[in-house]
mmCIF file of C-alpha atoms in Angstrom:
data_model
loop_
_atom_site.group_PDB
_atom_site.id
_atom_site.type_symbol
_atom_site.label_atom_id
_atom_site.label_comp_id
_atom_site.label_asym_id
_atom_site.label_seq_id
_atom_site.Cartn_x
_atom_site.Cartn_y
_atom_site.Cartn_z
ATOM 1 C CA MET A 1483 16.210 -75.910 -33.116
ATOM 2 C CA ILE A 1484 13.348 -76.121 -35.574
ATOM 3 C CA ILE A 1485 13.852 -77.805 -38.952
ATOM 4 C CA LYS A 1486 11.235 -76.607 -41.430
ATOM 5 C CA ASN A 1487 10.158 -77.365 -44.990
ATOM 6 C CA ILE A 1488 10.901 -81.100 -44.890
ATOM 7 C CA ARG A 1489 9.315 -84.506 -45.446
ATOM 8 C CA VAL A 1490 9.626 -86.321 -42.120
ATOM 9 C CA TYR A 1491 10.014 -90.102 -41.851
ATOM 10 C CA LYS A 1492 7.737 -91.099 -38.980
ATOM 11 C CA GLU A 1493 7.101 -94.251 -36.965
ATOM 12 C CA ASP A 1494 4.502 -95.434 -39.476
ATOM 13 C CA ARG A 1495 7.463 -95.741 -41.893
ATOM 14 C CA GLN A 1496 6.046 -93.129 -44.226
ATOM 15 C CA PHE A 1497 7.073 -89.570 -45.112
ATOM 16 C CA HIS A 1498 4.879 -86.662 -44.036
ATOM 17 C CA LYS A 1499 5.284 -82.971 -44.742
ATOM 18 C CA GLY A 1500 6.078 -81.135 -41.538
ATOM 19 C CA GLU A 1501 8.833 -79.937 -39.274
ATOM 20 C CA ILE A 1502 11.054 -81.202 -36.458
ATOM 21 C CA ALA A 1503 11.773 -79.596 -33.105
ATOM 22 C CA ILE A 1504 14.881 -80.417 -31.057
ATOM 23 C CA SER A 1505 15.633 -79.123 -27.577
ATOM 24 C CA SER A 1506 18.556 -80.039 -25.290
ATOM 25 C CA GLY A 1507 19.708 -82.618 -27.815
ATOM 26 C CA VAL A 1508 16.450 -84.582 -28.067
ATOM 27 C CA PHE A 1509 13.359 -84.455 -30.246
ATOM 28 C CA THR A 1510 10.506 -82.589 -28.644
ATOM 29 C CA GLU A 1511 6.993 -81.420 -29.368
ATOM 30 C CA ARG A 1512 6.565 -78.255 -31.437
ATOM 31 C CA LEU A 1513 8.446 -75.297 -29.987
ATOM 32 C CA GLU A 1514 7.146 -71.776 -30.023
ATOM 33 C CA GLU A 1515 9.360 -69.686 -32.265
ATOM 34 C CA GLY A 1516 11.344 -67.117 -30.372
ATOM 35 C CA GLY A 1517 15.073 -67.045 -30.786
ATOM 36 C CA GLU A 1518 15.829 -70.711 -31.382
ATOM 37 C CA GLU A 1519 17.795 -71.807 -34.444
ATOM 38 C CA ILE A 1520 15.690 -72.252 -37.588
ATOM 39 C CA LEU A 1521 16.932 -74.551 -40.350
ATOM 40 C CA ASP A 1522 15.226 -74.527 -43.749
ATOM 41 C CA GLY A 1523 15.317 -78.105 -45.028
ATOM 42 C CA GLU A 1524 14.581 -77.009 -48.595
ATOM 43 C CA GLY A 1525 12.078 -79.821 -49.186
ATOM 44 C CA CYS A 1526 14.511 -82.581 -48.210
ATOM 45 C CA TYR A 1527 13.663 -85.986 -46.817
ATOM 46 C CA ALA A 1528 14.306 -85.985 -43.063
ATOM 47 C CA ILE A 1529 15.241 -89.396 -41.710
ATOM 48 C CA PRO A 1530 16.635 -90.587 -38.369
ATOM 49 C CA GLY A 1531 20.396 -90.938 -38.119
ATOM 50 C CA LEU A 1532 21.478 -94.264 -39.573
ATOM 51 C CA ILE A 1533 22.656 -97.145 -37.372
ATOM 52 C CA ASP A 1534 25.293 -99.557 -38.696
ATOM 53 C CA ILE A 1535 25.455 -102.770 -36.659
ATOM 54 C CA HIS A 1536 28.201 -104.378 -38.747
ATOM 55 C CA LEU A 1537 31.214 -102.439 -39.959
ATOM 56 C CA HIS A 1538 34.940 -102.971 -39.512
ATOM 57 C CA GLY A 1539 36.442 -99.622 -40.380
ATOM 58 C CA CYS A 1540 37.041 -96.736 -42.759
ATOM 59 C CA MET A 1541 39.565 -94.019 -43.597
ATOM 60 C CA GLY A 1542 42.519 -96.338 -42.952
ATOM 61 C CA TYR A 1543 41.343 -97.414 -39.495
ATOM 62 C CA ASP A 1544 39.867 -100.688 -38.243
ATOM 63 C CA PHE A 1545 37.979 -101.381 -35.026
ATOM 64 C CA CYS A 1546 40.366 -104.278 -34.406
ATOM 65 C CA ASP A 1547 43.315 -101.892 -34.363
ATOM 66 C CA GLY A 1548 42.367 -101.880 -30.706
ATOM 67 C CA THR A 1549 42.914 -98.179 -30.042
ATOM 68 C CA CYS A 1550 40.641 -95.358 -28.969
ATOM 69 C CA GLU A 1551 42.035 -93.287 -31.828
ATOM 70 C CA ALA A 1552 40.857 -95.857 -34.368
ATOM 71 C CA ILE A 1553 37.354 -95.931 -32.886
ATOM 72 C CA ARG A 1554 37.244 -92.140 -32.814
ATOM 73 C CA LYS A 1555 38.333 -91.759 -36.438
ATOM 74 C CA ILE A 1556 35.782 -94.347 -37.544
ATOM 75 C CA ALA A 1557 33.053 -92.627 -35.512
ATOM 76 C CA GLU A 1558 33.922 -89.214 -36.967
ATOM 77 C CA TYR A 1559 33.711 -90.411 -40.568
ATOM 78 C CA GLU A 1560 30.460 -92.285 -39.966
ATOM 79 C CA ALA A 1561 28.799 -89.224 -38.456
ATOM 80 C CA GLU A 1562 29.879 -87.153 -41.479
ATOM 81 C CA VAL A 1563 28.035 -89.484 -43.851
ATOM 82 C CA GLY A 1564 24.889 -89.661 -41.695
ATOM 83 C CA VAL A 1565 25.557 -92.806 -39.668
ATOM 84 C CA THR A 1566 25.093 -91.507 -36.121
ATOM 85 C CA ALA A 1567 25.330 -94.786 -34.188
ATOM 86 C CA ILE A 1568 27.601 -97.786 -34.737
ATOM 87 C CA ALA A 1569 28.184 -101.331 -33.488
ATOM 88 C CA PRO A 1570 31.540 -102.291 -35.044
ATOM 89 C CA ALA A 1571 32.431 -105.911 -35.760
ATOM 90 C CA THR A 1572 35.404 -107.899 -34.543
ATOM 91 C CA MET A 1573 37.406 -110.316 -36.653
ATOM 92 C CA THR A 1574 38.630 -113.821 -35.798
ATOM 93 C CA LEU A 1575 41.735 -113.080 -33.738
ATOM 94 C CA PRO A 1576 43.445 -114.638 -30.691
ATOM 95 C CA ALA A 1577 41.143 -114.583 -27.659
ATOM 96 C CA GLU A 1578 43.484 -112.400 -25.602
ATOM 97 C CA GLU A 1579 43.709 -109.862 -28.416
ATOM 98 C CA LEU A 1580 39.923 -109.787 -28.729
ATOM 99 C CA GLU A 1581 39.610 -109.137 -24.991
ATOM 100 C CA GLN A 1582 41.994 -106.195 -25.309
ATOM 101 C CA ILE A 1583 40.012 -104.796 -28.256
ATOM 102 C CA LEU A 1584 36.779 -105.128 -26.296
ATOM 103 C CA SER A 1585 38.176 -103.529 -23.143
ATOM 104 C CA THR A 1586 39.524 -100.608 -25.208
ATOM 105 C CA ALA A 1587 36.060 -100.093 -26.689
ATOM 106 C CA ALA A 1588 34.558 -100.137 -23.197
ATOM 107 C CA ALA A 1589 37.051 -97.483 -22.064
ATOM 108 C CA TYR A 1590 36.274 -95.364 -25.126
ATOM 109 C CA LYS A 1591 32.550 -95.649 -24.468
ATOM 110 C CA LYS A 1592 32.953 -94.282 -20.935
ATOM 111 C CA THR A 1593 34.535 -91.070 -22.200
ATOM 112 C CA GLN A 1594 32.758 -90.496 -25.528
ATOM 113 C CA GLN A 1595 31.032 -87.116 -25.501
ATOM 114 C CA ASP A 1596 31.858 -85.462 -28.830
ATOM 115 C CA VAL A 1597 28.806 -84.840 -31.032
ATOM 116 C CA ARG A 1598 31.119 -85.018 -34.042
ATOM 117 C CA GLU A 1599 31.324 -88.785 -33.534
ATOM 118 C CA ALA A 1600 28.754 -91.517 -34.146
ATOM 119 C CA ASP A 1601 27.689 -93.066 -30.851
ATOM 120 C CA LEU A 1602 29.263 -96.421 -29.983
ATOM 121 C CA VAL A 1603 26.138 -98.415 -29.108
ATOM 122 C CA GLY A 1604 27.413 -101.995 -29.294
ATOM 123 C CA ILE A 1605 29.870 -104.521 -30.673
ATOM 124 C CA ASN A 1606 29.138 -107.299 -33.167
ATOM 125 C CA MET A 1607 31.425 -110.308 -32.554
ATOM 126 C CA GLU A 1608 31.700 -111.953 -35.969
ATOM 127 C CA GLY A 1609 34.346 -114.440 -34.768
ATOM 128 C CA PRO A 1610 36.013 -116.572 -33.436
ATOM 129 C CA PHE A 1611 33.293 -119.257 -33.092
ATOM 130 C CA ILE A 1612 32.917 -119.859 -36.831
ATOM 131 C CA SER A 1613 33.382 -122.539 -39.502
ATOM 132 C CA ARG A 1614 36.582 -123.099 -41.445
ATOM 133 C CA ALA A 1615 34.499 -124.150 -44.436
ATOM 134 C CA LYS A 1616 32.866 -120.705 -44.545
ATOM 135 C CA LYS A 1617 35.628 -118.598 -43.016
ATOM 136 C CA GLY A 1618 35.560 -116.024 -45.829
ATOM 137 C CA ALA A 1619 38.110 -113.322 -44.979
ATOM 138 C CA GLN A 1620 38.613 -114.573 -41.420
ATOM 139 C CA ASP A 1621 41.966 -116.059 -40.312
ATOM 140 C CA GLU A 1622 41.291 -119.770 -39.743
ATOM 141 C CA THR A 1623 44.305 -120.177 -37.446
ATOM 142 C CA HIS A 1624 42.351 -118.363 -34.729
ATOM 143 C CA ILE A 1625 38.991 -120.113 -35.136
ATOM 144 C CA LEU A 1626 37.784 -121.673 -31.871
ATOM 145 C CA PRO A 1627 34.933 -123.975 -30.835
ATOM 146 C CA CYS A 1628 32.176 -122.103 -29.023
ATOM 147 C CA SER A 1629 32.789 -121.791 -25.302
ATOM 148 C CA ILE A 1630 30.443 -120.369 -22.684
ATOM 149 C CA GLU A 1631 33.388 -119.488 -20.470
ATOM 150 C CA LEU A 1632 35.108 -117.566 -23.254
ATOM 151 C CA GLY A 1633 31.851 -115.966 -24.390
ATOM 152 C CA LYS A 1634 31.299 -114.653 -20.853
ATOM 153 C CA ARG A 1635 34.868 -113.331 -20.786
ATOM 154 C CA PHE A 1636 34.212 -111.392 -23.978
ATOM 155 C CA VAL A 1637 31.029 -109.835 -22.570
ATOM 156 C CA LYS A 1638 32.827 -108.906 -19.343
ATOM 157 C CA ALA A 1639 35.809 -107.372 -21.178
ATOM 158 C CA SER A 1640 33.416 -105.175 -23.172
ATOM 159 C CA ALA A 1641 31.519 -104.065 -20.060
ATOM 160 C CA GLY A 1642 28.347 -105.305 -21.742
ATOM 161 C CA LEU A 1643 28.972 -103.607 -25.087
ATOM 162 C CA VAL A 1644 28.938 -106.914 -26.981
ATOM 163 C CA LYS A 1645 25.411 -107.126 -28.411
ATOM 164 C CA TYR A 1646 25.854 -109.872 -31.041
ATOM 165 C CA MET A 1647 27.935 -113.042 -30.868
ATOM 166 C CA GLY A 1648 28.285 -115.165 -33.985
ATOM 167 C CA ILE A 1649 28.416 -118.947 -34.012
ATOM 168 C CA ALA A 1650 28.632 -121.802 -36.523
ATOM 169 C CA PRO A 1651 26.336 -124.275 -34.720
ATOM 170 C CA GLU A 1652 27.466 -127.303 -36.722
ATOM 171 C CA GLU A 1653 30.971 -126.964 -35.305
ATOM 172 C CA SER A 1654 30.103 -127.929 -31.726
ATOM 173 C CA GLU A 1655 28.004 -130.540 -29.991
ATOM 174 C CA ASP A 1656 27.478 -127.975 -27.235
ATOM 175 C CA ALA A 1657 26.114 -125.283 -29.558
ATOM 176 C CA ALA A 1658 22.565 -125.450 -28.172
ATOM 177 C CA ALA A 1659 23.812 -125.132 -24.595
ATOM 178 C CA PHE A 1660 26.026 -122.202 -25.611
ATOM 179 C CA ILE A 1661 23.087 -120.454 -27.268
ATOM 180 C CA ARG A 1662 20.723 -121.002 -24.333
ATOM 181 C CA GLU A 1663 23.247 -119.569 -21.881
ATOM 182 C CA MET A 1664 24.670 -116.719 -23.956
ATOM 183 C CA LYS A 1665 21.289 -115.420 -25.114
ATOM 184 C CA LYS A 1666 20.904 -114.086 -21.566
ATOM 185 C CA ASP A 1667 23.632 -111.560 -22.358
ATOM 186 C CA VAL A 1668 23.738 -111.146 -26.146
ATOM 187 C CA THR A 1669 21.872 -111.814 -29.363
ATOM 188 C CA VAL A 1670 23.304 -115.075 -30.679
ATOM 189 C CA ALA A 1671 23.775 -114.962 -34.444
ATOM 190 C CA LEU A 1672 24.486 -117.531 -37.130
ATOM 191 C CA ALA A 1673 27.767 -116.384 -38.695
ATOM 192 C CA HIS A 1674 30.244 -117.870 -41.172
ATOM 193 C CA THR A 1675 28.465 -121.187 -40.910
ATOM 194 C CA ASN A 1676 28.065 -124.259 -43.098
ATOM 195 C CA ALA A 1677 24.987 -125.458 -41.217
ATOM 196 C CA ASP A 1678 22.206 -127.201 -43.103
ATOM 197 C CA TYR A 1679 18.545 -126.350 -42.538
ATOM 198 C CA GLN A 1680 18.066 -128.805 -39.678
ATOM 199 C CA LYS A 1681 21.129 -127.682 -37.742
ATOM 200 C CA ALA A 1682 20.282 -124.022 -38.310
ATOM 201 C CA MET A 1683 16.707 -124.604 -37.092
ATOM 202 C CA GLU A 1684 18.019 -126.363 -33.975
ATOM 203 C CA ALA A 1685 20.091 -123.267 -33.275
ATOM 204 C CA MET A 1686 17.101 -120.995 -33.823
ATOM 205 C CA GLU A 1687 14.948 -123.130 -31.533
ATOM 206 C CA ALA A 1688 17.649 -122.881 -28.853
ATOM 207 C CA GLY A 1689 17.465 -119.090 -29.063
ATOM 208 C CA ALA A 1690 19.625 -117.814 -31.928
ATOM 209 C CA SER A 1691 17.734 -114.961 -33.578
ATOM 210 C CA HIS A 1692 20.043 -113.216 -36.023
ATOM 211 C CA ALA A 1693 21.882 -113.954 -39.259
ATOM 212 C CA VAL A 1694 25.183 -112.261 -40.098
ATOM 213 C CA HIS A 1695 25.344 -110.929 -43.698
ATOM 214 C CA LEU A 1696 22.692 -113.212 -45.195
ATOM 215 C CA TYR A 1697 23.853 -115.183 -48.278
ATOM 216 C CA ASN A 1698 27.521 -114.474 -47.595
ATOM 217 C CA ALA A 1699 29.638 -117.074 -45.753
ATOM 218 C CA MET A 1700 26.818 -119.623 -45.609
ATOM 219 C CA PRO A 1701 25.424 -122.382 -47.867
ATOM 220 C CA PRO A 1702 23.321 -121.223 -50.832
ATOM 221 C CA TYR A 1703 19.545 -121.466 -50.707
ATOM 222 C CA THR A 1704 18.178 -124.192 -52.995
ATOM 223 C CA HIS A 1705 14.805 -125.863 -53.315
ATOM 224 C CA ARG A 1706 15.995 -129.079 -51.620
ATOM 225 C CA GLU A 1707 18.643 -127.591 -49.322
ATOM 226 C CA PRO A 1708 17.270 -124.307 -47.932
ATOM 227 C CA GLY A 1709 20.070 -124.115 -45.333
ATOM 228 C CA VAL A 1710 20.527 -121.146 -43.022
ATOM 229 C CA ILE A 1711 18.502 -118.863 -45.277
ATOM 230 C CA GLY A 1712 15.497 -121.156 -45.099
ATOM 231 C CA ALA A 1713 15.836 -121.424 -41.324
ATOM 232 C CA VAL A 1714 15.927 -117.648 -40.958
ATOM 233 C CA SER A 1715 12.843 -117.378 -43.154
ATOM 234 C CA ASP A 1716 11.022 -119.886 -40.939
ATOM 235 C CA THR A 1717 11.915 -118.056 -37.699
ATOM 236 C CA PRO A 1718 9.488 -115.108 -37.447
ATOM 237 C CA ASP A 1719 11.437 -113.119 -34.848
ATOM 238 C CA ALA A 1720 14.865 -113.450 -36.502
ATOM 239 C CA TYR A 1721 16.614 -110.485 -38.073
ATOM 240 C CA ALA A 1722 18.900 -110.813 -41.098
ATOM 241 C CA GLU A 1723 21.790 -108.540 -42.056
ATOM 242 C CA LEU A 1724 22.075 -107.705 -45.749
ATOM 243 C CA ILE A 1725 24.923 -106.002 -47.623
ATOM 244 C CA CYS A 1726 23.614 -103.870 -50.493
ATOM 245 C CA ASP A 1727 26.887 -102.547 -51.873
ATOM 246 C CA GLY A 1728 26.167 -104.087 -55.297
ATOM 247 C CA VAL A 1729 28.957 -106.636 -54.866
ATOM 248 C CA HIS A 1730 27.956 -109.047 -52.105
ATOM 249 C CA VAL A 1731 24.337 -109.757 -53.084
ATOM 250 C CA HIS A 1732 22.674 -109.420 -56.501
ATOM 251 C CA GLY A 1733 19.803 -106.960 -56.711
ATOM 252 C CA ALA A 1734 17.348 -109.708 -57.679
ATOM 253 C CA ALA A 1735 18.288 -111.647 -54.539
ATOM 254 C CA VAL A 1736 17.845 -108.490 -52.453
ATOM 255 C CA ARG A 1737 14.347 -107.957 -53.856
ATOM 256 C CA ALA A 1738 13.478 -111.621 -53.274
ATOM 257 C CA THR A 1739 14.705 -111.374 -49.689
ATOM 258 C CA PHE A 1740 12.463 -108.409 -48.975
ATOM 259 C CA LYS A 1741 9.522 -110.437 -50.290
ATOM 260 C CA MET A 1742 10.535 -113.515 -48.288
ATOM 261 C CA LEU A 1743 11.308 -111.910 -44.923
ATOM 262 C CA GLY A 1744 9.473 -108.617 -45.084
ATOM 263 C CA ALA A 1745 11.115 -105.219 -44.661
ATOM 264 C CA GLU A 1746 10.714 -105.211 -40.870
ATOM 265 C CA ARG A 1747 13.121 -108.158 -40.426
ATOM 266 C CA ILE A 1748 15.975 -106.923 -42.608
ATOM 267 C CA ILE A 1749 18.874 -104.819 -41.349
ATOM 268 C CA LEU A 1750 21.058 -103.248 -43.995
ATOM 269 C CA ILE A 1751 24.727 -103.216 -43.016
ATOM 270 C CA SER A 1752 27.869 -101.907 -44.683
ATOM 271 C CA ASP A 1753 30.476 -104.509 -43.592
ATOM 272 C CA SER A 1754 32.871 -101.712 -44.511
ATOM 273 C CA MET A 1755 36.605 -102.230 -44.066
ATOM 274 C CA ARG A 1756 39.417 -99.722 -43.580
ATOM 275 C CA ALA A 1757 39.622 -98.808 -47.292
ATOM 276 C CA THR A 1758 36.167 -97.174 -47.150
ATOM 277 C CA GLY A 1759 36.529 -93.476 -47.853
ATOM 278 C CA MET A 1760 39.905 -94.047 -49.497
ATOM 279 C CA GLY A 1761 41.188 -95.243 -52.870
ATOM 280 C CA ASP A 1762 42.367 -98.430 -54.532
ATOM 281 C CA GLY A 1763 45.354 -100.126 -52.994
ATOM 282 C CA THR A 1764 46.517 -102.793 -50.565
ATOM 283 C CA TYR A 1765 45.068 -102.864 -47.041
ATOM 284 C CA THR A 1766 44.644 -105.354 -44.199
ATOM 285 C CA LEU A 1767 41.628 -106.962 -42.538
ATOM 286 C CA GLY A 1768 42.045 -109.175 -39.496
ATOM 287 C CA GLY A 1769 45.753 -109.393 -40.223
ATOM 288 C CA LEU A 1770 45.203 -110.595 -43.808
ATOM 289 C CA GLU A 1771 46.224 -108.668 -46.924
ATOM 290 C CA VAL A 1772 43.362 -107.214 -48.941
ATOM 291 C CA GLU A 1773 43.465 -105.800 -52.450
ATOM 292 C CA VAL A 1774 40.971 -103.040 -53.212
ATOM 293 C CA LYS A 1775 40.113 -102.256 -56.805
ATOM 294 C CA GLU A 1776 37.179 -100.121 -57.869
ATOM 295 C CA ASN A 1777 34.221 -101.226 -55.714
ATOM 296 C CA GLN A 1778 35.616 -104.544 -54.462
ATOM 297 C CA ALA A 1779 37.841 -105.664 -51.598
ATOM 298 C CA ARG A 1780 39.300 -109.179 -51.934
ATOM 299 C CA LEU A 1781 41.877 -111.208 -50.045
ATOM 300 C CA ALA A 1782 45.196 -111.180 -51.868
ATOM 301 C CA ALA A 1783 45.657 -114.897 -51.084
ATOM 302 C CA ASP A 1784 42.504 -116.380 -52.612
ATOM 303 C CA GLN A 1785 40.361 -113.454 -53.872
ATOM 304 C CA ALA A 1786 37.614 -114.094 -51.313
ATOM 305 C CA LEU A 1787 35.431 -111.035 -50.668
ATOM 306 C CA ALA A 1788 36.845 -109.146 -47.681
ATOM 307 C CA GLY A 1789 34.149 -106.754 -46.567
ATOM 308 C CA SER A 1790 32.919 -103.766 -48.524
ATOM 309 C CA VAL A 1791 34.251 -100.325 -49.359
ATOM 310 C CA THR A 1792 30.848 -98.636 -49.268
ATOM 311 C CA ASP A 1793 29.467 -97.001 -46.129
ATOM 312 C CA LEU A 1794 25.907 -97.627 -44.944
ATOM 313 C CA MET A 1795 24.474 -94.478 -46.512
ATOM 314 C CA GLY A 1796 25.890 -95.613 -49.852
ATOM 315 C CA CYS A 1797 24.417 -99.086 -49.364
ATOM 316 C CA MET A 1798 20.973 -97.665 -48.597
ATOM 317 C CA ARG A 1799 21.175 -95.378 -51.614
ATOM 318 C CA ASN A 1800 22.194 -98.307 -53.823
ATOM 319 C CA ALA A 1801 19.322 -100.450 -52.525
ATOM 320 C CA VAL A 1802 16.848 -97.754 -53.554
ATOM 321 C CA GLN A 1803 18.340 -96.443 -56.772
ATOM 322 C CA ASN A 1804 19.772 -99.625 -58.281
ATOM 323 C CA MET A 1805 17.932 -102.501 -56.610
ATOM 324 C CA GLY A 1806 14.367 -101.216 -56.616
ATOM 325 C CA ILE A 1807 13.754 -101.200 -52.855
ATOM 326 C CA PRO A 1808 11.215 -98.500 -51.890
ATOM 327 C CA LEU A 1809 12.841 -95.636 -49.995
ATOM 328 C CA GLU A 1810 10.421 -96.034 -47.083
ATOM 329 C CA GLU A 1811 11.437 -99.682 -46.649
ATOM 330 C CA ALA A 1812 15.158 -99.037 -47.023
ATOM 331 C CA VAL A 1813 15.106 -96.256 -44.430
ATOM 332 C CA GLY A 1814 13.443 -98.556 -41.914
ATOM 333 C CA CYS A 1815 16.180 -101.118 -42.478
ATOM 334 C CA VAL A 1816 18.905 -98.662 -41.438
ATOM 335 C CA THR A 1817 17.073 -96.918 -38.580
ATOM 336 C CA CYS A 1818 14.107 -98.584 -36.856
ATOM 337 C CA ASN A 1819 15.155 -102.203 -37.387
ATOM 338 C CA PRO A 1820 18.741 -101.966 -36.119
ATOM 339 C CA ALA A 1821 17.597 -99.901 -33.126
ATOM 340 C CA LYS A 1822 15.025 -102.528 -32.198
ATOM 341 C CA SER A 1823 17.507 -105.354 -32.726
ATOM 342 C CA LEU A 1824 20.058 -103.614 -30.486
ATOM 343 C CA GLY A 1825 17.447 -102.924 -27.828
ATOM 344 C CA ILE A 1826 17.937 -99.140 -28.034
ATOM 345 C CA TYR A 1827 14.703 -98.125 -29.741
ATOM 346 C CA LYS A 1828 13.728 -95.984 -26.739
ATOM 347 C CA SER A 1829 16.512 -93.576 -27.653
ATOM 348 C CA TYR A 1830 17.337 -94.193 -31.331
ATOM 349 C CA GLY A 1831 15.788 -95.219 -34.625
ATOM 350 C CA SER A 1832 12.908 -92.795 -35.119
ATOM 351 C CA ILE A 1833 12.090 -89.107 -35.026
ATOM 352 C CA SER A 1834 9.978 -89.162 -31.884
ATOM 353 C CA PRO A 1835 9.758 -86.913 -28.797
ATOM 354 C CA GLY A 1836 12.312 -87.869 -26.160
ATOM 355 C CA LYS A 1837 14.703 -89.657 -28.505
ATOM 356 C CA LYS A 1838 18.172 -88.419 -29.437
ATOM 357 C CA GLY A 1839 18.025 -85.565 -31.922
ATOM 358 C CA ASN A 1840 19.849 -87.325 -34.762
ATOM 359 C CA VAL A 1841 18.563 -86.344 -38.219
ATOM 360 C CA VAL A 1842 19.840 -86.644 -41.774
ATOM 361 C CA LEU A 1843 18.449 -84.491 -44.591
ATOM 362 C CA LEU A 1844 18.566 -86.046 -48.068
ATOM 363 C CA ASP A 1845 17.778 -84.433 -51.393
ATOM 364 C CA GLU A 1846 15.867 -86.088 -54.234
ATOM 365 C CA GLY A 1847 19.026 -87.891 -55.337
ATOM 366 C CA LEU A 1848 19.457 -89.188 -51.766
ATOM 367 C CA GLN A 1849 22.623 -87.173 -51.302
ATOM 368 C CA VAL A 1850 23.327 -85.947 -47.779
ATOM 369 C CA ARG A 1851 22.477 -82.260 -47.421
ATOM 370 C CA ALA A 1852 22.703 -82.022 -43.636
ATOM 371 C CA VAL A 1853 23.464 -84.115 -40.572
ATOM 372 C CA ILE A 1854 22.211 -83.075 -37.144
ATOM 373 C CA LYS A 1855 23.722 -85.014 -34.230
ATOM 374 C CA ASP A 1856 22.277 -84.572 -30.732
ATOM 375 C CA GLY A 1857 20.608 -81.394 -31.922
ATOM 376 C CA VAL A 1858 23.873 -79.904 -33.243
ATOM 377 C CA ILE A 1859 24.414 -79.316 -36.958
ATOM 378 C CA ARG A 1860 27.257 -81.683 -37.846
ATOM 379 C CA VAL A 1861 27.192 -81.221 -41.642
ATOM 380 C CA ASN A 1862 25.377 -78.505 -43.576
ATOM 381 C CA ARG A 1863 25.329 -78.404 -47.369
ATOM 382 C CA LEU A 1864 22.008 -76.643 -47.739
ATOM 383 C CA THR A 1865 21.784 -73.557 -49.950
ATOM 384 C CA GLY A 1866 24.030 -70.788 -48.685
ATOM 385 C CA ALA A 1867 25.630 -73.027 -46.071
ATOM 386 C CA GLY A 1868 29.074 -73.244 -47.643
ATOM 387 C CA THR A 1869 30.705 -75.804 -49.875
ATOM 388 C CA GLU A 1870 32.078 -78.365 -47.435
ATOM 389 C CA GLU A 1871 33.245 -81.454 -49.305
ATOM 390 C CA ASP A 1872 30.962 -84.477 -49.075
ATOM 391 C CA PRO A 1873 33.164 -87.112 -47.394
ATOM 392 C CA GLY A 1874 31.264 -89.796 -49.245
ATOM 393 C CA LYS A 1875 32.720 -88.534 -52.529
ATOM 394 C CA ARG A 1876 36.182 -89.390 -51.236
ATOM 395 C CA GLY A 1877 35.280 -93.036 -51.150
ATOM 396 C CA ARG A 1878 33.058 -95.594 -52.820
ATOM 397 C CA ASN A 1879 29.574 -94.349 -52.021
ATOM 398 C CA VAL A 1880 27.162 -95.353 -54.747
#
């Protein structure tokens, strides 16, 4: 396949006029024309397939449903909107239930071959080692102190798919030991934590290197109490997740974060829950009732934010169009950065020879015009290509 008449997002994080060649499902050097499929990109932006490292579900399904069907339905929807690789997040649930969810994901991963589905490239364990004070939409009855033995069980149940494991370091005297041991297997993240700056820095010095949805479920940043946010800023190799759905973090704070951390350390996530792609109504998240109205999902019990109802493509679009983040920076935060954080940059995250042929074509309004997954056209809304409904218009995409 050759994709012509496009502006290609390259490893220098800039757009360049050119074309893309894909052969046997991977990007390759320029092919000689002679019978291969030619796709006219109509001047679109061509970006790598997006990678969401923190989502819970969509279209009525949740990763913690613990079924292959749920994972498949989530993966199908994500691929339709241009997210071609996913690392779904777990909720705070009983340990045995989490092990079952993880083992189901491992079984699914072994058999996944359908190009219609986003690739399952990891799992983000948001709980159960979190703080009651910052539990957010997590069920506090299942919160546990961090445990190396249990952490190892989770990794084993997932057959190594667990890539991130969250922890509230202030909740355990053994947090540093947990971090030093578990960082051999996973990226240890600060998640749903009430840690102050000193405790957060101790965790970073022990080897934690990631922050789950920065600003949300953690102490606020102030000039005398910089907290987790200040510790992340002072740790040069730490990545920070950021939800840009227009609900979780104000646009001014998003712009300030890009100035503080730099675009290469920020990973945009969706944190989407099962209502994404659907309408207002009552849903569940981690066994708790959630009310969805317009662009917000809140726990019925206390109105705490309960994830988002905007997929990652919608979040990226919102960051650019409504928050003033340059397109080149936003694209890097949903492609290169998550791939590097996951340790899969050799195969994902950029349009480079030898990597998986996952491409999304966007028009000037950043609407999806085409999705190519493993070199196969997954969605095509280019001129003369039919009138397939944009799945994003079924939901809350900005």
